[in-house]
CSV table of C-alpha atoms and ligand atoms in Angstrom, one decimal:
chain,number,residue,atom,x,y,z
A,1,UNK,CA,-12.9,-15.4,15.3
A,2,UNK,CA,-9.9,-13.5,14.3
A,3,UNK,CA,-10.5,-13.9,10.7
A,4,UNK,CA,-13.7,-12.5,10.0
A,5,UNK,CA,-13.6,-9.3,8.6
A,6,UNK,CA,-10.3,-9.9,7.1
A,7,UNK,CA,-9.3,-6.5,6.0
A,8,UNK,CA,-6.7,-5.1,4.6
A,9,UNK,CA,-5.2,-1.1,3.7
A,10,UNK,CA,-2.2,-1.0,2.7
A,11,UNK,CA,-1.0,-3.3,-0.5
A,12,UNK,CA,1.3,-2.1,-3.2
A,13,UNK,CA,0.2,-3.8,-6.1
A,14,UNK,CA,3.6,-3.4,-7.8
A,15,UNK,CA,5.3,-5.0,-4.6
A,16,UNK,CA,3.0,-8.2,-4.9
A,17,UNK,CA,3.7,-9.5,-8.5
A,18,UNK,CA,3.8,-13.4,-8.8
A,19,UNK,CA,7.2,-13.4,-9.9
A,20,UNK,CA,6.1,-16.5,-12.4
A,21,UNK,CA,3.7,-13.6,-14.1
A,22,UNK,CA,7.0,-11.2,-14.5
A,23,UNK,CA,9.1,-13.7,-15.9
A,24,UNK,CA,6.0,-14.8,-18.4
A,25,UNK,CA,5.2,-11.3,-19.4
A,26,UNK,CA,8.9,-10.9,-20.3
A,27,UNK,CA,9.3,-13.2,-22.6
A,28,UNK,CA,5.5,-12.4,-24.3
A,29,UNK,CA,6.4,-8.6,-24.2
A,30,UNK,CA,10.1,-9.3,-25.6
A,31,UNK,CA,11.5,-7.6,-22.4
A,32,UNK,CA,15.2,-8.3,-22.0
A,33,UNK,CA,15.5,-8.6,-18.3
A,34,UNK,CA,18.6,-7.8,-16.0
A,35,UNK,CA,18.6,-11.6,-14.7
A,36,UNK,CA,18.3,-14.5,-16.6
A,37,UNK,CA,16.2,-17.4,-14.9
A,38,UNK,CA,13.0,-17.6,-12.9
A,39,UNK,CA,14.7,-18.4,-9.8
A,40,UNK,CA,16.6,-15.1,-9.9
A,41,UNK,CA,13.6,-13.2,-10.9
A,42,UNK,CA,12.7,-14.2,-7.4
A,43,UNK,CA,15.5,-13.2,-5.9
A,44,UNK,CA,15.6,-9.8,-7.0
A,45,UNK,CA,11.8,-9.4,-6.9
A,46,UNK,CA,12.3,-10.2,-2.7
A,47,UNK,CA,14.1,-8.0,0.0
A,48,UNK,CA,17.3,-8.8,0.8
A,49,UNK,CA,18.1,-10.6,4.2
A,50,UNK,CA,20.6,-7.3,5.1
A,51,UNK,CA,17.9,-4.6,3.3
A,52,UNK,CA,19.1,-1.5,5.0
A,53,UNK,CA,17.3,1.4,4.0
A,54,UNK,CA,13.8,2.2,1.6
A,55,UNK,CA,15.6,3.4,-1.1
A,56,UNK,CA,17.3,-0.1,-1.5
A,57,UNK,CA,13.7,-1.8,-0.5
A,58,UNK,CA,12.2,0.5,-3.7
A,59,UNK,CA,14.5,-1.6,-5.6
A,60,UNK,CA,12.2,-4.3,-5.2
A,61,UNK,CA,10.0,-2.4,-7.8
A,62,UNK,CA,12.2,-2.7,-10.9
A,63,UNK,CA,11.6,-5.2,-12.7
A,64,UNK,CA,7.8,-5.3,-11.8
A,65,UNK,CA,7.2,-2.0,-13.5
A,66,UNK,CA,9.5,-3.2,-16.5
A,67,UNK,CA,6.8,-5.4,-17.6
A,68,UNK,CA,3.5,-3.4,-15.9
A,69,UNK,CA,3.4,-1.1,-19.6
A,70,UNK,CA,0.9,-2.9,-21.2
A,71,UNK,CA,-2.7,-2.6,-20.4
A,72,UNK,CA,-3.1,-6.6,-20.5
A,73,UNK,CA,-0.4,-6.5,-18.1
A,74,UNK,CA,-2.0,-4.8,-15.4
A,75,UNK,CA,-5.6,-6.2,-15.9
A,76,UNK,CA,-3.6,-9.6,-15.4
A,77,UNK,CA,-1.5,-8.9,-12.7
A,78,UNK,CA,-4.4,-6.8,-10.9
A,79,UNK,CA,-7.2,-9.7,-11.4
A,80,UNK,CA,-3.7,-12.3,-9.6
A,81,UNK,CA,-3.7,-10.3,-6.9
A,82,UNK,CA,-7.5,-10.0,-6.1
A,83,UNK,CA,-7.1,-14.1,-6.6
A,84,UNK,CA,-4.3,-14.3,-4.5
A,85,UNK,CA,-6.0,-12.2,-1.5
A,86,UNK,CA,-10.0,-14.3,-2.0
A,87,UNK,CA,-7.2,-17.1,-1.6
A,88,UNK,CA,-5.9,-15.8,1.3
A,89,UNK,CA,-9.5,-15.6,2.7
A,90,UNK,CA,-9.3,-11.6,3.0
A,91,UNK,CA,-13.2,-10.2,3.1
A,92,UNK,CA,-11.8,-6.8,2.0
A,93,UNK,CA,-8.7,-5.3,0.7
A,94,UNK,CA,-7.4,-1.7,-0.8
A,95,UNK,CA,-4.8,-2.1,-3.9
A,96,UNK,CA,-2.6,0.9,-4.3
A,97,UNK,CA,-0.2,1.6,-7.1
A,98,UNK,CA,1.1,4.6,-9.0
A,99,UNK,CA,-0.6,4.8,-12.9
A,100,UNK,CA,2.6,7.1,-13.4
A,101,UNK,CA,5.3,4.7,-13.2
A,102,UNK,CA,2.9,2.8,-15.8
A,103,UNK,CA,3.0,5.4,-18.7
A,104,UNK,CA,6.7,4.3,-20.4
A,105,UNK,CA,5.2,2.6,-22.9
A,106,UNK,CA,2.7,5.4,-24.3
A,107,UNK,CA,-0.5,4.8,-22.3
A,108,UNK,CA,-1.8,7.5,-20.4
A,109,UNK,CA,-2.8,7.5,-16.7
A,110,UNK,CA,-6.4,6.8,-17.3
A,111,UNK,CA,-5.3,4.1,-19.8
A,112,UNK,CA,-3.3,2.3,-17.0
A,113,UNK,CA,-5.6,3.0,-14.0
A,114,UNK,CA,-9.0,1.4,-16.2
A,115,UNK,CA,-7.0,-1.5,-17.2
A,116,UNK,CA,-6.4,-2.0,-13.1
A,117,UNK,CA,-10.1,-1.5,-12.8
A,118,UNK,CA,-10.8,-3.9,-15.7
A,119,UNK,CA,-8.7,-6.9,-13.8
A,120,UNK,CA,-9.7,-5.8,-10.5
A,121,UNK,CA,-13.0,-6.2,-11.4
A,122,UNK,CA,-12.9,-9.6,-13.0
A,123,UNK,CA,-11.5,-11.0,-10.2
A,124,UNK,CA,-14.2,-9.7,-7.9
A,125,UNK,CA,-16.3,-11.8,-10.2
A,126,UNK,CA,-14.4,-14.7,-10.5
A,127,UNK,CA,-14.2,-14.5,-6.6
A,128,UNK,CA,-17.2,-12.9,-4.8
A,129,UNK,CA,-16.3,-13.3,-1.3
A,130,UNK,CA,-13.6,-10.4,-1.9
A,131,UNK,CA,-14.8,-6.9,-2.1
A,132,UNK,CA,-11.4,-4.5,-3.4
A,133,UNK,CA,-11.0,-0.7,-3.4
A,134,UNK,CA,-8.2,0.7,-6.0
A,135,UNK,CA,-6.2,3.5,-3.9
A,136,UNK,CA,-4.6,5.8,-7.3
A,137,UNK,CA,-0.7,7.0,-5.7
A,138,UNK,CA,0.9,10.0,-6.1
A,139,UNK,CA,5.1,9.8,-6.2
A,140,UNK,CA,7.5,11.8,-4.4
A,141,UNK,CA,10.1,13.3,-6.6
A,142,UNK,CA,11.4,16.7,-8.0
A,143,UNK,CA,10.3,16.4,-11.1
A,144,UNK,CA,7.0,15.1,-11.8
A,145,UNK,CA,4.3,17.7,-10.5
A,146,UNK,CA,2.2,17.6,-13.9
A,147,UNK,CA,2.5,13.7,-13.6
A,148,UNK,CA,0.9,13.8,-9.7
A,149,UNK,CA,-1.7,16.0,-10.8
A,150,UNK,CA,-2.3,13.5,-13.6
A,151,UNK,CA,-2.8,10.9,-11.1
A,152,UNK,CA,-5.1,13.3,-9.3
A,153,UNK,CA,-7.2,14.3,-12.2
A,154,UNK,CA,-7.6,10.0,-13.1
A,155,UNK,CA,-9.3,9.6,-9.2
A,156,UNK,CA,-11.3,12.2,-9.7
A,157,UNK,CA,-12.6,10.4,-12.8
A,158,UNK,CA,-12.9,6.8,-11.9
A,159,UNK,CA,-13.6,7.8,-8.0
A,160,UNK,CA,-16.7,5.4,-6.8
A,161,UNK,CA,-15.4,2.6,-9.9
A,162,UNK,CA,-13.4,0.5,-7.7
A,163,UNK,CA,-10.8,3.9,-7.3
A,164,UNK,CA,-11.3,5.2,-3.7
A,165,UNK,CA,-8.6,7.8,-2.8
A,166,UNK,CA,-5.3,9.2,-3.4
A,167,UNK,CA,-2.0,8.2,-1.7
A,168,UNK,CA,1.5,9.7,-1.8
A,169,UNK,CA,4.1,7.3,-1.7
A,170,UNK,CA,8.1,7.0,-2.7
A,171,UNK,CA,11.5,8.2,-0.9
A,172,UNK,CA,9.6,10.3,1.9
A,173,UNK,CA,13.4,10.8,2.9
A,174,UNK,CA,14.5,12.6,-0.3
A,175,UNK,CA,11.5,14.3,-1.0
A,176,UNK,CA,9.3,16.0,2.2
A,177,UNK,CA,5.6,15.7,2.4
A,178,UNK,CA,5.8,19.5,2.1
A,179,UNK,CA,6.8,19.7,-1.3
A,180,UNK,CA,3.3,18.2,-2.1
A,181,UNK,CA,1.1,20.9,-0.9
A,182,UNK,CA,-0.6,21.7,-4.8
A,183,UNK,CA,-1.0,17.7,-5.4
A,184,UNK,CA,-3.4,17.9,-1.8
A,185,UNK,CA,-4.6,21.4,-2.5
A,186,UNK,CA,-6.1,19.8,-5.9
A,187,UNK,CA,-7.3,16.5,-4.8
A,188,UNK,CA,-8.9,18.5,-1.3
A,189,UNK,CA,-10.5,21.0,-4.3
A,190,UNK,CA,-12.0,17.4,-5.6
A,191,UNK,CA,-12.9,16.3,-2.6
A,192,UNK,CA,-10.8,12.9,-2.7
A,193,UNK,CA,-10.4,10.5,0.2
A,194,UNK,CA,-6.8,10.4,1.0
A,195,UNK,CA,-4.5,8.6,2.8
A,196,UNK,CA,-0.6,9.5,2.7
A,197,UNK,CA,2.4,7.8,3.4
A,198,UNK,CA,4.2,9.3,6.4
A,199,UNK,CA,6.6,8.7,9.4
A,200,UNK,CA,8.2,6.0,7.9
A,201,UNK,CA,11.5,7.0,6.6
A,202,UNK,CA,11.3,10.9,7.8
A,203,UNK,CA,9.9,11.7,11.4
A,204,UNK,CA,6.7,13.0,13.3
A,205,UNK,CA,7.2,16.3,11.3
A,206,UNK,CA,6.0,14.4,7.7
A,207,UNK,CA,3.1,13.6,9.6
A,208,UNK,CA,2.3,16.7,11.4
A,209,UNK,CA,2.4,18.1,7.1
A,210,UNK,CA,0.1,14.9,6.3
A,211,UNK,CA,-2.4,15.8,8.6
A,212,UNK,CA,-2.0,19.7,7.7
A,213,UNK,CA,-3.6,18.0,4.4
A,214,UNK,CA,-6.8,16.8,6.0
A,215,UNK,CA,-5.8,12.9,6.0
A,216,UNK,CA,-7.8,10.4,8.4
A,217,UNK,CA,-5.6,7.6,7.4
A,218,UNK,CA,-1.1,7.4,7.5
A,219,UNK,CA,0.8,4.9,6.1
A,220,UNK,CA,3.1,3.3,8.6
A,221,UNK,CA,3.2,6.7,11.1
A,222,UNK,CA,5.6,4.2,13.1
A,223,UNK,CA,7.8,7.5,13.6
A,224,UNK,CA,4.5,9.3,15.8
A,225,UNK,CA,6.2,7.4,18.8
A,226,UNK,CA,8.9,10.2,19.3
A,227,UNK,CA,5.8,12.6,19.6
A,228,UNK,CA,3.6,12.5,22.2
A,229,UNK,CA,1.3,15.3,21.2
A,230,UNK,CA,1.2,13.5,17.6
A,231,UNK,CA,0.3,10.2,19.1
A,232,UNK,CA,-2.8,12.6,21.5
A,233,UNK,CA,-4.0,14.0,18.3
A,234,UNK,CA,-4.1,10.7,16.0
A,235,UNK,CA,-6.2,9.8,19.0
A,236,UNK,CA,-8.4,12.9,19.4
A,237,UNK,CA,-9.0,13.0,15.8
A,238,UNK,CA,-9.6,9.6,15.2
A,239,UNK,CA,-6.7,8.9,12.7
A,240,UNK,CA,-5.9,5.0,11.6
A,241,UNK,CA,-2.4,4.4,10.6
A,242,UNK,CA,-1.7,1.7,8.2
A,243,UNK,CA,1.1,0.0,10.0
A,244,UNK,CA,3.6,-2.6,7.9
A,245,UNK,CA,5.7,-4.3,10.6
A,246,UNK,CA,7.8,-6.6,8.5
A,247,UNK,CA,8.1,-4.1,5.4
A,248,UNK,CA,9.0,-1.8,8.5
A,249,UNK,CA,11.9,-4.1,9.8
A,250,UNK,CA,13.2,-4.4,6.1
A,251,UNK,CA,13.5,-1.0,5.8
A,252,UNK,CA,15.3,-0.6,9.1
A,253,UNK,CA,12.4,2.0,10.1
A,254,UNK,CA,12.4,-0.5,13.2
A,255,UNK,CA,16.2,-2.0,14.3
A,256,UNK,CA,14.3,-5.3,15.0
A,257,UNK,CA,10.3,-7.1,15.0
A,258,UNK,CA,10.0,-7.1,19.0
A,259,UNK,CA,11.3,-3.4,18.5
A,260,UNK,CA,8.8,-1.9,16.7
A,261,UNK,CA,6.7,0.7,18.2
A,262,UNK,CA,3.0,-1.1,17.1
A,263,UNK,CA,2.6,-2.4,20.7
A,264,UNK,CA,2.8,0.8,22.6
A,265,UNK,CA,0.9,3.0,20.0
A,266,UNK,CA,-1.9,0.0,20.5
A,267,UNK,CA,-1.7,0.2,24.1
A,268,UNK,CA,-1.7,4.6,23.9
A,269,UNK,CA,-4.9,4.0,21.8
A,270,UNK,CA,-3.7,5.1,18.3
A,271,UNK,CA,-6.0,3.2,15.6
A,272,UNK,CA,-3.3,1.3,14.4
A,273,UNK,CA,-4.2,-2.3,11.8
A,274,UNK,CA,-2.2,-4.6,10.4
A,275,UNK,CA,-0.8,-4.9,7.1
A,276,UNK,CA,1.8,-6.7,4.3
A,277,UNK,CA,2.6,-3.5,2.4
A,278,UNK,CA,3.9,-5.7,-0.4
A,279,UNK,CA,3.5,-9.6,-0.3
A,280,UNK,CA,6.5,-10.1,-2.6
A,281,UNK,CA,8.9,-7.7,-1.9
A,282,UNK,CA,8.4,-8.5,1.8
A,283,UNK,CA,7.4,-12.0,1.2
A,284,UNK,CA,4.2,-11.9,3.4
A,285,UNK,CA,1.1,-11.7,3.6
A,286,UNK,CA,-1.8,-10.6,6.0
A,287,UNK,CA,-2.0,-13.7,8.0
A,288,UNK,CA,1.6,-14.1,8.4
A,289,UNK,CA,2.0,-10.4,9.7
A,290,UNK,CA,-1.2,-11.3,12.2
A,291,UNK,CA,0.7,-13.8,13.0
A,292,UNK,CA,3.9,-12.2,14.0
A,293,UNK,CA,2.1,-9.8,16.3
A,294,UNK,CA,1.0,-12.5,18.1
A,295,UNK,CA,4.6,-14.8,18.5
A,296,UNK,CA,6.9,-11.4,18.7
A,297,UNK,CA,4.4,-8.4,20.1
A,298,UNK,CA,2.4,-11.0,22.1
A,299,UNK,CA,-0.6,-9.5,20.8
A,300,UNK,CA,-3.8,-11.0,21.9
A,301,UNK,CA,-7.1,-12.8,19.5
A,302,UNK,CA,-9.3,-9.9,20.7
A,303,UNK,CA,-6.4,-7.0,20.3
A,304,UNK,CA,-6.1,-8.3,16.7
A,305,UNK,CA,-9.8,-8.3,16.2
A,306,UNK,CA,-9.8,-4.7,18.0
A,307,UNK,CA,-7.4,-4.2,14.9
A,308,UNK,CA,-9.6,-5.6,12.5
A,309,UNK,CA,-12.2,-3.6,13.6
A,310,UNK,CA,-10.2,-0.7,13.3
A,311,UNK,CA,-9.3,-1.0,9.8
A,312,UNK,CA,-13.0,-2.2,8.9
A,313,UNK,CA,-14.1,1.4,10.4
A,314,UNK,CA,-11.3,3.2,7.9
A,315,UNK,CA,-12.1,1.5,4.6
A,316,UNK,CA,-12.7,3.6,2.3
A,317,UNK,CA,-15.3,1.4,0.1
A,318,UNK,CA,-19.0,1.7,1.7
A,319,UNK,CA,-20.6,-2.4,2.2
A,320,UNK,CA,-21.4,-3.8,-0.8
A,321,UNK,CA,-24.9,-3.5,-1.7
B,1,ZN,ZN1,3.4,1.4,1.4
């Protein structure tokens, strides 16, 4: 019974690129890529076996967003990756990405994020069985206030059509969840839905600022384990975290699979689900990370379904009508 409901949260669409679409939209777009051949397209496209930090796993991102500046780009690669989930058999799924790092080739954020819609929701014809939120992400950095607010102002626009919230995401380790007080300010003045990025590569503290903002939902939060009184209030206040175990092992946030802290914030209660984060860069997907709960964490049919359940309660979309 484990698969009904298949749900997912967290899903970079950026991260999840077929890498045969990069390589195609290359040569249509007259891109001159780093690499030379499909083959190492893939290669750089996919973590490295000795990955050691998020920065590095960001890399991962290059040349996806090389060829992601057209609007025909992103309708096509957002209407692959609705196919690729109904494939999968996933009921429900939330795709995030950042219209910002979409604007070097002249469009504009609400350019970029309707032309995500515009695939999105082609592929939620195409393939019924799939119903798919579009979470809009903020990026951390020093310099690019105007261009989160940007983001904030398109969600607020094209919230309820297919865009249900905001996210921050990016080097959490460079740039503290602190320095983003305006961007939440403005997108709590518009009454958003958020969900933010946090204890991933920077501790309990990032999260302690992330809830300061009003979030329900965490990206990863993997780091609440050092915190007991963290862990008590994701519990008291009903918080889900969107936990990535591979991504996390990738990016050395946990020193090994069997290491990683999902088991015993299950166990204290914490809403925690499962999730691929990026089915490229990490080369997973849902099933496989369900999977690997069960053979490393020896996590249970029903404690997966507990986690389905969990995520199906966070979604941001209401039931289809
Ligand atoms: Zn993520």
């Amino acid at each position: 019974m484990e698969n009904r409901h298949l749900c997912e949260l967290h899903l970079h669409l950026d991260g999840s690129l077929r890498p045969e679409s990069v390589w195609e939209m290359a040569q249509e777009q007259g891109i001159i890529l780093p690499v030379s051949s499909l083959e190492e397209v893939k290669l750089q496209m996919k973590v490295p076996e000795d990955c050691q930090t998020l920065e590095e796993y960001l890399e991962r991102f290059e040349l996806p967003l090389m060829v992601l500046q057209t609007e025909e780009a992103l309708e096509r690669v957002a209407f692959e990756l609705v196919e690729d989930l109904a494939r999968e058999g996933l009921d429900y799924a939330e795709i995030r990405f950042a219209p910002q790092l979409s604007v070097v080739g002249g469009l504009n954020q609400n350019q970029v994020t309707e032309a995500a819609i515009r695939g999105i929701k082609r592929g939620m014809e195409q393939y019924p069985s799939i119903q798919v939120g579009l979470i809009l992400c903020c990026m951390r950095g020093d310099k690019n206030e105007e261009l989160n607010l940007q983001t904030i102002e398109a969600a607020r626009t094209y919230l309820g059509d297919i865009v249900c919230a905001i996210d921050i995401a990016g080097a959490e380790g460079l740039y503290p969840t602190e320095w983003f007080q305006r961007v939440f300010d403005k997108a709590n003045e518009y009454q958003l839905p958020l969900t933010i990025h946090a204890g991933e590569a920077a501790g309990p503290e990032s999260m302690w600022t992330a809830l300061s903002y009003g979030t329900k939902r965490i990206g990863h939060g993997v780091h609440a384990i050092e915190d007991p009184e963290l862990i008590q209030k994701l519990i008291d206040e009903n918080v889900t975290l969107e936990v990535c175990v591979t991504s996390n092992f990738h990016t050395k946030v946990a020193a090994s699979i069997v290491e990683h802290p999902i088991r015993q914030l299950f166990d204290a209660g914490v809403h925690v689900t499962v999730n691929s984060d990026n089915r490229t860069a990490s080369n997973t997907t849902l099933k496989e990370e369900i999977q690997i709960l069960k053979d490393q964490l020896h996590f249970t049919d029903e404690e997966i379904k507990k986690m389905q359940e969990y995520a199906w309660e966070a979604k941001f979309l209401k039931e289809r009508k």
